[in-house]
Short mmCIF file of C-alpha atoms in Angstrom, two decimals:
data_model
loop_
_atom_site.label_atom_id
_atom_site.label_comp_id
_atom_site.label_asym_id
_atom_site.label_seq_id
_atom_site.Cartn_x
_atom_site.Cartn_y
_atom_site.Cartn_z
CA UNK A 25 69.98 68.56 119.48
CA UNK A 26 68.21 69.20 122.77
CA UNK A 27 65.11 71.23 122.06
CA UNK A 28 64.63 72.56 125.59
CA UNK A 29 66.62 75.64 126.58
CA UNK A 30 67.18 74.18 130.04
CA UNK A 31 68.82 71.09 128.60
CA UNK A 32 71.05 73.17 126.36
CA UNK A 33 72.09 75.41 129.24
CA UNK A 34 72.80 72.38 131.40
CA UNK A 35 74.87 70.81 128.66
CA UNK A 36 76.94 73.98 128.24
CA UNK A 37 77.49 74.32 131.98
CA UNK A 38 78.56 70.68 132.28
CA UNK A 39 81.03 71.04 129.43
CA UNK A 40 82.52 74.14 131.01
CA UNK A 41 82.71 72.48 134.41
CA UNK A 42 84.60 69.60 132.81
CA UNK A 43 87.17 72.02 131.46
CA UNK A 44 86.26 71.58 127.81
CA UNK A 45 86.95 75.18 126.89
CA UNK A 46 87.69 77.16 123.79
CA UNK A 47 90.84 79.18 124.31
CA UNK A 48 89.73 79.68 127.89
CA UNK A 49 93.00 81.26 128.88
CA UNK A 50 91.52 84.48 127.56
CA UNK A 51 89.50 84.41 130.77
CA UNK A 52 92.68 84.65 132.79
CA UNK A 53 93.93 87.52 130.68
CA UNK A 54 90.76 89.54 131.06
CA UNK A 55 90.73 88.75 134.75
CA UNK A 56 94.10 90.47 135.06
CA UNK A 57 96.55 87.60 134.82
CA UNK A 58 99.56 88.55 132.74
CA UNK A 59 100.43 85.11 131.39
CA UNK A 60 100.56 84.69 127.63
CA UNK A 61 97.29 83.72 126.01
CA UNK A 62 98.30 80.58 124.18
CA UNK A 63 101.85 79.86 125.27
CA UNK A 64 103.05 76.90 127.26
CA UNK A 65 103.44 78.72 130.57
CA UNK A 66 104.24 77.24 133.98
CA UNK A 67 101.14 76.39 135.97
CA UNK A 68 99.01 75.87 132.87
CA UNK A 69 97.42 72.61 131.81
CA UNK A 70 96.07 71.70 128.41
CA UNK A 71 92.52 70.98 127.41
CA UNK A 72 91.40 70.13 123.94
CA UNK A 73 88.70 72.46 122.66
CA UNK A 74 85.26 71.21 121.65
CA UNK A 75 86.09 71.52 117.96
CA UNK A 76 89.54 70.02 118.44
CA UNK A 77 88.42 66.94 120.35
CA UNK A 78 87.92 64.96 117.14
CA UNK A 79 90.58 66.77 115.15
CA UNK A 80 93.71 66.90 117.24
CA UNK A 81 95.75 63.97 118.41
CA UNK A 82 95.91 62.91 122.02
CA UNK A 83 98.61 64.26 124.30
CA UNK A 84 101.98 62.72 123.67
CA UNK A 85 103.12 59.87 125.85
CA UNK A 86 105.80 59.95 128.54
CA UNK A 87 104.74 63.33 129.81
CA UNK A 88 105.49 65.18 126.59
CA UNK A 89 103.12 68.01 125.90
CA UNK A 90 100.58 67.63 123.13
CA UNK A 91 100.89 69.66 119.95
CA UNK A 92 97.58 71.39 120.60
CA UNK A 93 97.88 75.15 121.05
CA UNK A 94 94.95 75.69 123.43
CA UNK A 95 95.69 76.14 127.13
CA UNK A 96 93.80 77.00 130.31
CA UNK A 97 94.31 77.17 134.05
CA UNK A 98 93.92 73.98 136.10
CA UNK A 99 90.28 73.03 136.55
CA UNK A 100 90.25 73.89 140.25
CA UNK A 101 90.62 77.57 139.45
CA UNK A 102 87.57 77.86 137.21
CA UNK A 103 85.28 74.87 137.62
CA UNK A 104 83.09 76.63 140.18
CA UNK A 105 82.71 79.84 138.21
CA UNK A 106 81.41 79.11 134.67
CA UNK A 107 79.76 82.54 134.49
CA UNK A 108 83.18 84.19 134.75
CA UNK A 109 84.37 82.15 131.79
CA UNK A 110 81.37 83.00 129.65
CA UNK A 111 81.42 86.70 130.53
CA UNK A 112 85.11 86.95 129.68
CA UNK A 113 84.61 85.61 126.16
CA UNK A 114 85.71 82.01 126.75
CA UNK A 115 83.72 78.81 126.90
CA UNK A 116 81.12 77.77 124.38
CA UNK A 117 79.42 80.11 121.93
CA UNK A 118 75.79 80.59 122.90
CA UNK A 119 74.23 79.40 119.66
CA UNK A 120 71.95 76.51 118.72
CA UNK A 121 74.08 73.38 118.42
CA UNK A 122 73.62 70.43 116.11
CA UNK A 123 74.19 69.94 112.40
CA UNK A 124 70.52 68.95 112.00
CA UNK A 125 69.83 72.66 111.80
CA UNK A 126 71.42 72.56 108.34
CA UNK A 127 68.45 70.60 106.99
CA UNK A 128 64.92 69.54 107.91
CA UNK A 129 64.82 65.89 109.12
CA UNK A 130 61.24 65.65 107.83
CA UNK A 131 62.06 66.99 104.35
CA UNK A 132 65.66 66.40 103.20
CA UNK A 133 65.92 63.60 105.76
CA UNK A 134 62.85 61.78 104.42
CA UNK A 135 63.26 58.19 103.19
CA UNK A 136 60.34 55.95 102.23
CA UNK A 137 57.95 58.33 104.03
CA UNK A 138 59.97 57.97 107.24
CA UNK A 139 61.77 60.98 108.72
CA UNK A 140 65.38 60.86 109.80
CA UNK A 141 64.26 61.13 113.43
CA UNK A 142 62.12 57.99 113.14
CA UNK A 143 64.82 55.96 111.43
CA UNK A 144 67.54 56.86 113.93
CA UNK A 145 65.27 56.24 116.89
CA UNK A 146 64.46 52.71 115.68
CA UNK A 147 68.09 51.87 115.03
CA UNK A 148 68.57 48.29 113.81
CA UNK A 149 64.83 47.71 114.09
CA UNK A 150 64.09 50.07 111.22
CA UNK A 151 62.59 48.39 108.13
CA UNK A 152 62.89 50.04 104.72
CA UNK A 153 60.27 49.06 102.13
CA UNK A 154 61.90 49.13 98.69
CA UNK A 155 59.57 51.03 96.38
CA UNK A 156 60.68 49.01 93.33
CA UNK A 157 60.08 45.45 94.44
CA UNK A 158 58.12 45.83 97.65
CA UNK A 159 60.63 43.67 99.54
CA UNK A 160 61.72 44.85 102.97
CA UNK A 161 65.35 45.75 103.54
CA UNK A 162 66.35 45.24 107.17
CA UNK A 163 69.44 46.36 109.00
CA UNK A 164 71.87 43.81 110.40
CA UNK A 165 69.88 42.09 113.18
CA UNK A 166 73.07 41.70 115.25
CA UNK A 167 73.69 45.46 115.37
CA UNK A 168 72.83 47.46 118.46
CA UNK A 169 69.67 49.57 118.38
CA UNK A 170 69.77 53.29 119.11
CA UNK A 171 67.64 54.13 122.11
CA UNK A 172 68.45 57.85 122.12
CA UNK A 173 69.84 59.31 118.88
CA UNK A 174 73.01 61.37 119.29
CA UNK A 175 73.28 64.46 117.11
CA UNK A 176 76.65 65.65 115.92
CA UNK A 177 77.47 69.28 116.64
CA UNK A 178 78.41 71.56 113.76
CA UNK A 179 79.14 75.22 113.26
CA UNK A 180 76.85 76.65 110.66
CA UNK A 181 75.50 80.04 111.62
CA UNK A 182 78.07 81.96 109.57
CA UNK A 183 78.06 79.73 106.48
CA UNK A 184 75.91 82.19 104.59
CA UNK A 185 78.59 84.90 104.64
CA UNK A 186 79.97 83.79 101.27
CA UNK A 187 76.83 82.32 99.77
CA UNK A 188 76.41 82.82 96.00
CA UNK A 189 79.96 84.14 95.74
CA UNK A 190 79.30 87.23 97.86
CA UNK A 191 81.61 88.10 100.76
CA UNK A 192 81.40 90.67 103.55
CA UNK A 193 83.11 93.92 102.58
CA UNK A 194 83.83 97.22 104.33
CA UNK A 195 81.82 96.92 107.52
CA UNK A 196 83.95 99.91 108.52
CA UNK A 197 86.02 102.30 106.41
CA UNK A 198 89.40 103.78 107.39
CA UNK A 199 87.80 107.22 107.64
CA UNK A 200 85.19 105.84 110.05
CA UNK A 201 86.88 102.86 111.74
CA UNK A 202 85.24 100.43 114.12
CA UNK A 203 86.68 99.70 117.57
CA UNK A 204 88.07 96.26 118.40
CA UNK A 205 89.50 95.08 121.71
CA UNK A 206 92.65 93.04 122.31
CA UNK A 207 91.76 89.82 124.13
CA UNK A 208 95.20 88.23 124.24
CA UNK A 209 98.42 87.55 122.37
CA UNK A 210 101.41 85.24 122.44
CA UNK A 211 104.87 85.07 120.90
CA UNK A 212 104.89 82.48 118.12
CA UNK A 213 108.61 81.88 117.72
CA UNK A 214 111.31 80.70 120.11
CA UNK A 215 113.63 83.02 122.00
CA UNK A 216 116.59 82.13 119.78
CA UNK A 217 114.68 82.82 116.56
CA UNK A 218 115.34 86.16 114.87
CA UNK A 219 112.84 88.96 115.46
CA UNK A 220 109.48 88.86 117.18
CA UNK A 221 106.22 87.49 115.77
CA UNK A 222 103.00 87.64 117.78
CA UNK A 223 99.62 85.95 117.44
CA UNK A 224 97.04 88.56 118.47
CA UNK A 225 93.32 87.96 119.11
CA UNK A 226 90.93 90.90 118.80
CA UNK A 227 87.26 91.01 119.70
CA UNK A 228 85.32 92.67 116.89
CA UNK A 229 82.25 94.88 117.25
CA UNK A 230 78.95 93.10 116.84
CA UNK A 231 78.00 92.58 113.22
CA UNK A 232 81.55 92.74 111.81
CA UNK A 233 82.27 89.48 110.02
CA UNK A 234 84.74 88.16 107.45
CA UNK A 235 85.61 84.96 105.61
CA UNK A 236 88.85 83.05 105.26
CA UNK A 237 91.42 84.75 103.01
CA UNK A 238 90.27 88.31 103.63
CA UNK A 239 92.21 91.13 105.32
CA UNK A 240 91.50 93.93 107.76
CA UNK A 241 93.12 97.31 108.25
CA UNK A 242 94.56 98.54 111.53
CA UNK A 243 94.87 102.28 112.16
CA UNK A 244 97.55 102.84 114.81
CA UNK A 245 96.91 105.57 117.39
CA UNK A 246 98.61 108.95 117.29
CA UNK A 247 99.49 111.39 114.52
CA UNK A 248 102.23 111.66 111.95
CA UNK A 249 103.63 114.64 110.12
CA UNK A 250 102.48 115.02 106.54
CA UNK A 251 104.63 116.43 103.72
CA UNK A 252 103.02 119.84 104.16
CA UNK A 253 104.14 119.89 107.80
CA UNK A 254 100.67 119.34 109.22
CA UNK A 255 99.73 116.55 111.60
CA UNK A 256 97.40 113.83 110.37
CA UNK A 257 96.26 110.39 111.41
CA UNK A 258 98.40 107.40 110.52
CA UNK A 259 97.57 105.54 107.34
CA UNK A 260 95.86 102.17 107.78
CA UNK A 261 98.02 99.04 107.65
CA UNK A 262 96.60 95.94 106.01
CA UNK A 263 96.92 92.53 107.73
CA UNK A 264 95.85 89.13 106.43
CA UNK A 265 93.40 87.42 108.77
CA UNK A 266 94.83 84.33 110.50
CA UNK A 267 91.58 82.75 111.71
CA UNK A 268 88.38 81.31 110.32
CA UNK A 269 85.12 83.23 110.22
CA UNK A 270 84.28 81.71 113.62
CA UNK A 271 87.47 83.01 115.24
CA UNK A 272 89.78 81.28 117.69
CA UNK A 273 87.08 80.97 120.34
CA UNK A 274 84.43 79.92 117.80
CA UNK A 275 81.84 82.54 118.71
CA UNK A 276 82.07 84.49 115.46
CA UNK A 277 83.18 87.66 117.25
CA UNK A 278 87.00 87.56 117.10
CA UNK A 279 89.74 87.93 114.52
CA UNK A 280 93.34 86.76 114.81
CA UNK A 281 96.41 88.39 113.29
CA UNK A 282 99.98 87.15 112.79
CA UNK A 283 102.20 90.21 113.22
CA UNK A 284 105.96 90.57 112.82
CA UNK A 285 107.44 93.42 114.83
CA UNK A 286 109.14 95.77 112.37
CA UNK A 287 112.46 96.94 113.76
CA UNK A 288 115.70 98.36 112.39
CA UNK A 289 118.95 97.27 113.99
CA UNK A 290 121.93 99.56 113.51
CA UNK A 291 124.66 97.40 111.92
CA UNK A 292 127.40 99.32 113.73
CA UNK A 293 125.99 99.40 117.27
CA UNK A 294 123.82 96.28 117.04
CA UNK A 295 121.05 98.20 118.79
CA UNK A 296 117.45 98.72 117.69
CA UNK A 297 116.82 102.27 116.47
CA UNK A 298 113.48 103.32 118.04
CA UNK A 299 113.09 106.13 115.50
CA UNK A 300 112.85 103.60 112.68
CA UNK A 301 110.53 101.03 114.21
CA UNK A 302 107.24 100.12 112.58
CA UNK A 303 104.48 102.17 114.18
CA UNK A 304 101.59 99.74 113.71
CA UNK A 305 103.40 96.44 114.23
CA UNK A 306 104.99 97.66 117.46
CA UNK A 307 101.65 99.01 118.68
CA UNK A 308 100.05 95.59 118.14
CA UNK A 309 102.95 93.55 119.49
CA UNK A 310 103.06 95.69 122.65
CA UNK A 311 99.28 95.78 123.16
CA UNK A 312 97.85 94.34 126.36
CA UNK A 313 94.42 92.79 126.93
CA UNK A 314 91.77 95.48 126.90
CA UNK A 315 93.63 97.76 124.47
CA UNK A 316 91.26 99.42 122.00
CA UNK A 317 92.21 99.16 118.34
CA UNK A 318 90.74 101.02 115.35
CA UNK A 319 89.95 98.58 112.54
CA UNK A 320 88.50 98.82 109.04
CA UNK A 321 87.35 96.30 106.48
CA UNK A 322 87.18 93.46 105.81
CA UNK A 323 88.39 93.62 102.23
CA UNK A 324 89.64 91.18 99.63
CA UNK A 325 88.42 88.58 97.14
CA UNK A 326 91.75 87.42 95.71
CA UNK A 327 92.66 84.86 98.35
CA UNK A 328 89.32 83.13 98.92
CA UNK A 329 89.08 79.35 99.09
CA UNK A 330 87.44 77.69 96.09
CA UNK A 331 83.74 77.02 96.74
CA UNK A 332 82.65 73.58 97.86
CA UNK A 333 79.95 73.65 95.16
CA UNK A 334 80.16 75.20 91.70
CA UNK A 335 78.01 78.36 91.91
CA UNK A 336 76.62 77.80 88.41
CA UNK A 337 76.18 74.03 88.14
CA UNK A 338 75.88 73.28 91.88
CA UNK A 339 78.12 70.27 91.28
CA UNK A 340 80.46 69.31 94.14
CA UNK A 341 84.01 70.71 93.97
CA UNK A 342 85.07 69.28 97.30
CA UNK A 343 87.95 67.31 95.73
CA UNK A 344 89.83 70.38 94.45
CA UNK A 345 93.49 70.25 95.50
CA UNK A 346 95.00 73.34 97.12
CA UNK A 347 98.65 74.45 97.10
CA UNK A 348 99.78 77.02 99.67
CA UNK A 349 103.14 78.79 99.44
CA UNK A 350 104.09 81.13 102.29
CA UNK A 351 107.09 82.92 103.70
CA UNK A 352 107.03 83.98 107.35
CA UNK A 353 103.84 85.74 108.39
CA UNK A 354 102.45 85.02 104.94
CA UNK A 355 101.12 81.87 106.60
CA UNK A 356 98.34 83.98 108.17
CA UNK A 357 95.53 83.36 105.65
CA UNK A 358 96.58 79.74 105.29
CA UNK A 359 96.10 79.12 109.00
CA UNK A 360 92.47 80.14 108.49
CA UNK A 361 92.21 77.79 105.50
CA UNK A 362 93.64 74.84 107.40
CA UNK A 363 91.49 75.35 110.48
CA UNK A 364 88.41 75.44 108.27
CA UNK A 365 89.33 72.33 106.28
CA UNK A 366 90.95 70.20 108.99
CA UNK A 367 89.93 71.39 112.46
CA UNK A 368 86.52 72.97 112.86
CA UNK A 369 83.27 71.03 112.70
CA UNK A 370 81.83 72.61 109.56
CA UNK A 371 80.20 71.32 106.41
CA UNK A 372 83.30 72.49 104.51
CA UNK A 373 85.55 70.23 106.57
CA UNK A 374 83.30 67.19 106.35
CA UNK A 375 82.81 67.57 102.59
CA UNK A 376 86.40 68.35 101.62
CA UNK A 377 88.08 65.37 99.94
CA UNK A 378 91.02 67.05 98.20
CA UNK A 379 94.62 67.42 99.27
CA UNK A 380 96.37 70.50 100.64
CA UNK A 381 100.08 70.91 100.02
CA UNK A 382 101.70 73.72 101.99
CA UNK A 383 105.26 74.99 101.58
CA UNK A 384 106.41 77.33 104.35
CA UNK A 385 109.66 79.25 104.30
CA UNK A 386 111.34 80.47 107.52
CA UNK A 387 114.93 81.28 108.56
CA UNK A 388 115.29 78.81 111.47
CA UNK A 389 113.45 75.89 113.04
CA UNK A 390 112.46 78.11 115.93
CA UNK A 391 110.75 80.40 113.42
CA UNK A 392 108.24 77.78 112.26
CA UNK A 393 104.88 79.44 112.82
CA UNK A 394 101.94 77.43 114.24
CA UNK A 395 104.12 74.33 113.99
CA UNK A 396 102.33 72.44 116.77
CA UNK A 397 98.96 73.09 115.15
CA UNK A 398 100.20 71.82 111.79
CA UNK A 399 101.63 68.68 113.33
CA UNK A 400 98.38 68.00 115.17
CA UNK A 401 96.41 68.31 111.93
CA UNK A 402 98.69 65.80 110.21
CA UNK A 403 98.42 63.38 113.13
CA UNK A 404 94.63 63.36 112.94
CA UNK A 405 93.70 59.86 111.71
CA UNK A 406 90.47 61.11 110.13
CA UNK A 407 91.87 63.42 107.47
CA UNK A 408 95.52 64.05 108.33
CA UNK A 409 96.58 62.21 105.17
CA UNK A 410 95.06 65.06 103.14
CA UNK A 411 97.63 67.57 104.43
CA UNK A 412 101.17 67.60 103.01
CA UNK A 413 103.78 69.90 104.57
CA UNK A 414 107.20 71.03 103.32
CA UNK A 415 109.42 73.45 105.25
CA UNK A 416 112.17 75.49 103.66
CA UNK A 417 114.45 76.53 106.56
CA UNK A 418 116.88 78.84 104.82
CA UNK A 419 119.63 79.07 107.45
CA UNK A 420 119.67 75.36 108.20
CA UNK A 421 119.03 73.66 104.84
CA UNK A 422 120.78 73.70 101.47
CA UNK A 423 119.11 73.53 98.10
CA UNK A 424 119.81 70.92 95.44
CA UNK A 425 120.43 73.52 92.77
CA UNK A 426 123.67 75.18 93.90
CA UNK A 427 124.07 74.11 97.55
CA UNK A 428 123.05 77.54 98.82
CA UNK A 429 120.26 78.42 101.22
CA UNK A 430 116.97 76.64 100.66
CA UNK A 431 113.91 78.81 100.05
CA UNK A 432 110.32 77.99 99.07
CA UNK A 433 111.12 78.39 95.37
CA UNK A 434 113.71 75.62 95.70
CA UNK A 435 111.14 73.27 97.24
CA UNK A 436 108.79 73.88 94.32
CA UNK A 437 111.65 73.52 91.83
CA UNK A 438 112.59 70.16 93.37
CA UNK A 439 108.98 69.02 92.99
CA UNK A 440 108.10 70.90 89.81
CA UNK A 441 106.53 67.86 88.13
CA UNK A 442 104.16 67.39 91.06
CA UNK A 443 103.33 71.11 91.03
CA UNK A 444 102.56 71.25 87.32
CA UNK A 445 100.54 68.03 87.41
CA UNK A 446 98.30 69.31 90.19
CA UNK A 447 97.80 72.67 88.51
CA UNK A 448 96.87 70.94 85.25
CA UNK A 449 94.33 68.87 87.21
CA UNK A 450 92.64 72.02 88.49
CA UNK A 451 94.43 72.73 91.77
CA UNK A 452 94.31 76.26 93.17
CA UNK A 453 97.65 77.75 94.20
CA UNK A 454 98.05 80.60 96.71
CA UNK A 455 101.15 82.70 97.38
CA UNK A 456 101.45 84.94 100.42
CA UNK A 457 104.55 86.62 101.84
CA UNK A 458 107.66 88.18 100.36
CA UNK A 459 107.39 88.97 96.65
CA UNK A 460 111.01 87.89 96.16
CA UNK A 461 109.89 84.26 96.00
CA UNK A 462 107.82 84.74 92.84
CA UNK A 463 110.51 85.02 90.12
CA UNK A 464 112.18 81.77 91.20
CA UNK A 465 108.85 79.94 91.20
CA UNK A 466 107.73 81.12 87.76
CA UNK A 467 111.24 80.46 86.36
CA UNK A 468 111.10 76.87 87.63
CA UNK A 469 107.70 76.31 86.01
CA UNK A 470 108.88 77.88 82.78
CA UNK A 471 111.95 75.62 82.62
CA UNK A 472 109.78 72.58 83.30
CA UNK A 473 107.43 73.55 80.47
CA UNK A 474 110.38 73.92 78.12
CA UNK A 475 111.53 70.37 78.97
CA UNK A 476 108.02 69.11 78.26
CA UNK A 477 107.65 71.13 75.03
CA UNK A 478 104.91 73.25 76.60
CA UNK A 479 104.39 77.01 76.47
CA UNK A 480 104.57 78.50 79.96
CA UNK A 481 102.95 81.78 78.93
CA UNK A 482 99.90 79.90 77.69
CA UNK A 483 99.81 77.77 80.84
CA UNK A 484 100.08 80.81 83.10
CA UNK A 485 97.31 82.58 81.21
CA UNK A 486 95.12 79.49 81.53
CA UNK A 487 95.65 79.22 85.29
CA UNK A 488 94.73 82.87 85.80
CA UNK A 489 91.65 82.64 83.58
CA UNK A 490 90.49 79.57 85.51
CA UNK A 491 90.87 81.42 88.82
CA UNK A 492 93.54 78.96 90.00
CA UNK A 493 96.33 81.51 90.59
CA UNK A 494 96.09 83.63 93.78
CA UNK A 495 98.86 86.04 94.82
CA UNK A 496 99.17 88.38 97.81
CA UNK A 497 102.81 89.38 98.22
CA UNK A 498 104.64 92.44 99.54
#
């Protein structure tokens, strides 16, 4: 890491000038451009973000667009104005860079009385004196020496949010909400897919933080009539957070939501009845950049990722398998999980050695949420093999049980042996979305236990006692 502020500032400016931006299209939105924040719009070109450069695959050949979901204007429109980018919330977070800040090179990095700095600087010329036999151990003499050590960047300044099992709770209460600001949004599903689902990025007030798996409340503007006939503020609506603690622009100041517009279509007229639309979801889906939003929270401990280290024994748990089962917008917390484990440059990502199996249920192919991001994670040669994906597309697939529509419970039924084996080996399973999926899933596991002469009730009790069973359905 460069120690001089001038070097750090120069490095940031150079990276911005080269177009290596983090969701820099937010700049265009705040500057008044009406294009969608993350969508593939005409006149936009793609740039891989700093965190995605090692995580996402290269752009597809033959002119096909890459599966990365970060877009910006062509370089010519911003390369001479980095201050505009930074002031609008895009670009690089202004924080000390370098994962060497996670430890002291002269303490934890000490080996045979030589600091990590000394050893890296000497490269292949470094000689290690073995304390047991006094014989020198030398690096391969044919290897290339390191004239100037290169430090890997890592995000770490928010890692203490869930230290010792504690998590941030109730920065703001519904009775005294904080004010967030809409930075941008985009439609997540295709035009021919049913309904409307938006990805919305909000800038949070300073000091408001969260961790993956938590939720925040949104209080829509306006009043509603209470049962006693009086007017009162709308009740808060709870939304699962769809980003990591660092947010989509990695500065620790934003939160992302995955919101389905709640509408009622009259079966006789085929028209949407505005009197029966969801107040909060429509407010968010119609919001424009700059809109102020009342928020409360964060809350929630049920859907947290298992710790990398056991809080009591401090033994590594980085090989714990994770099973994610979602329907529709229930994918929201899982997007945060996957970005933390497979995209961002964090200690959690570099330590994680387990496998993640996600089953997502949607009505049509065009309804697959964050599909390009998921594909990019799987294509990553570094750890893409750790991510397994199954899609249950109800209106396009048939199940093996009775030939009817295929839902997430059918996927798990078809692979019940795999599911039970992983749970018995300590995997954590998370359910988020429509509660209608739960009976089919538990029935499938119960039938499997019967075939194996096992007691499902005992198994289920064991999973819950071990903290392996996480449910957030509605």
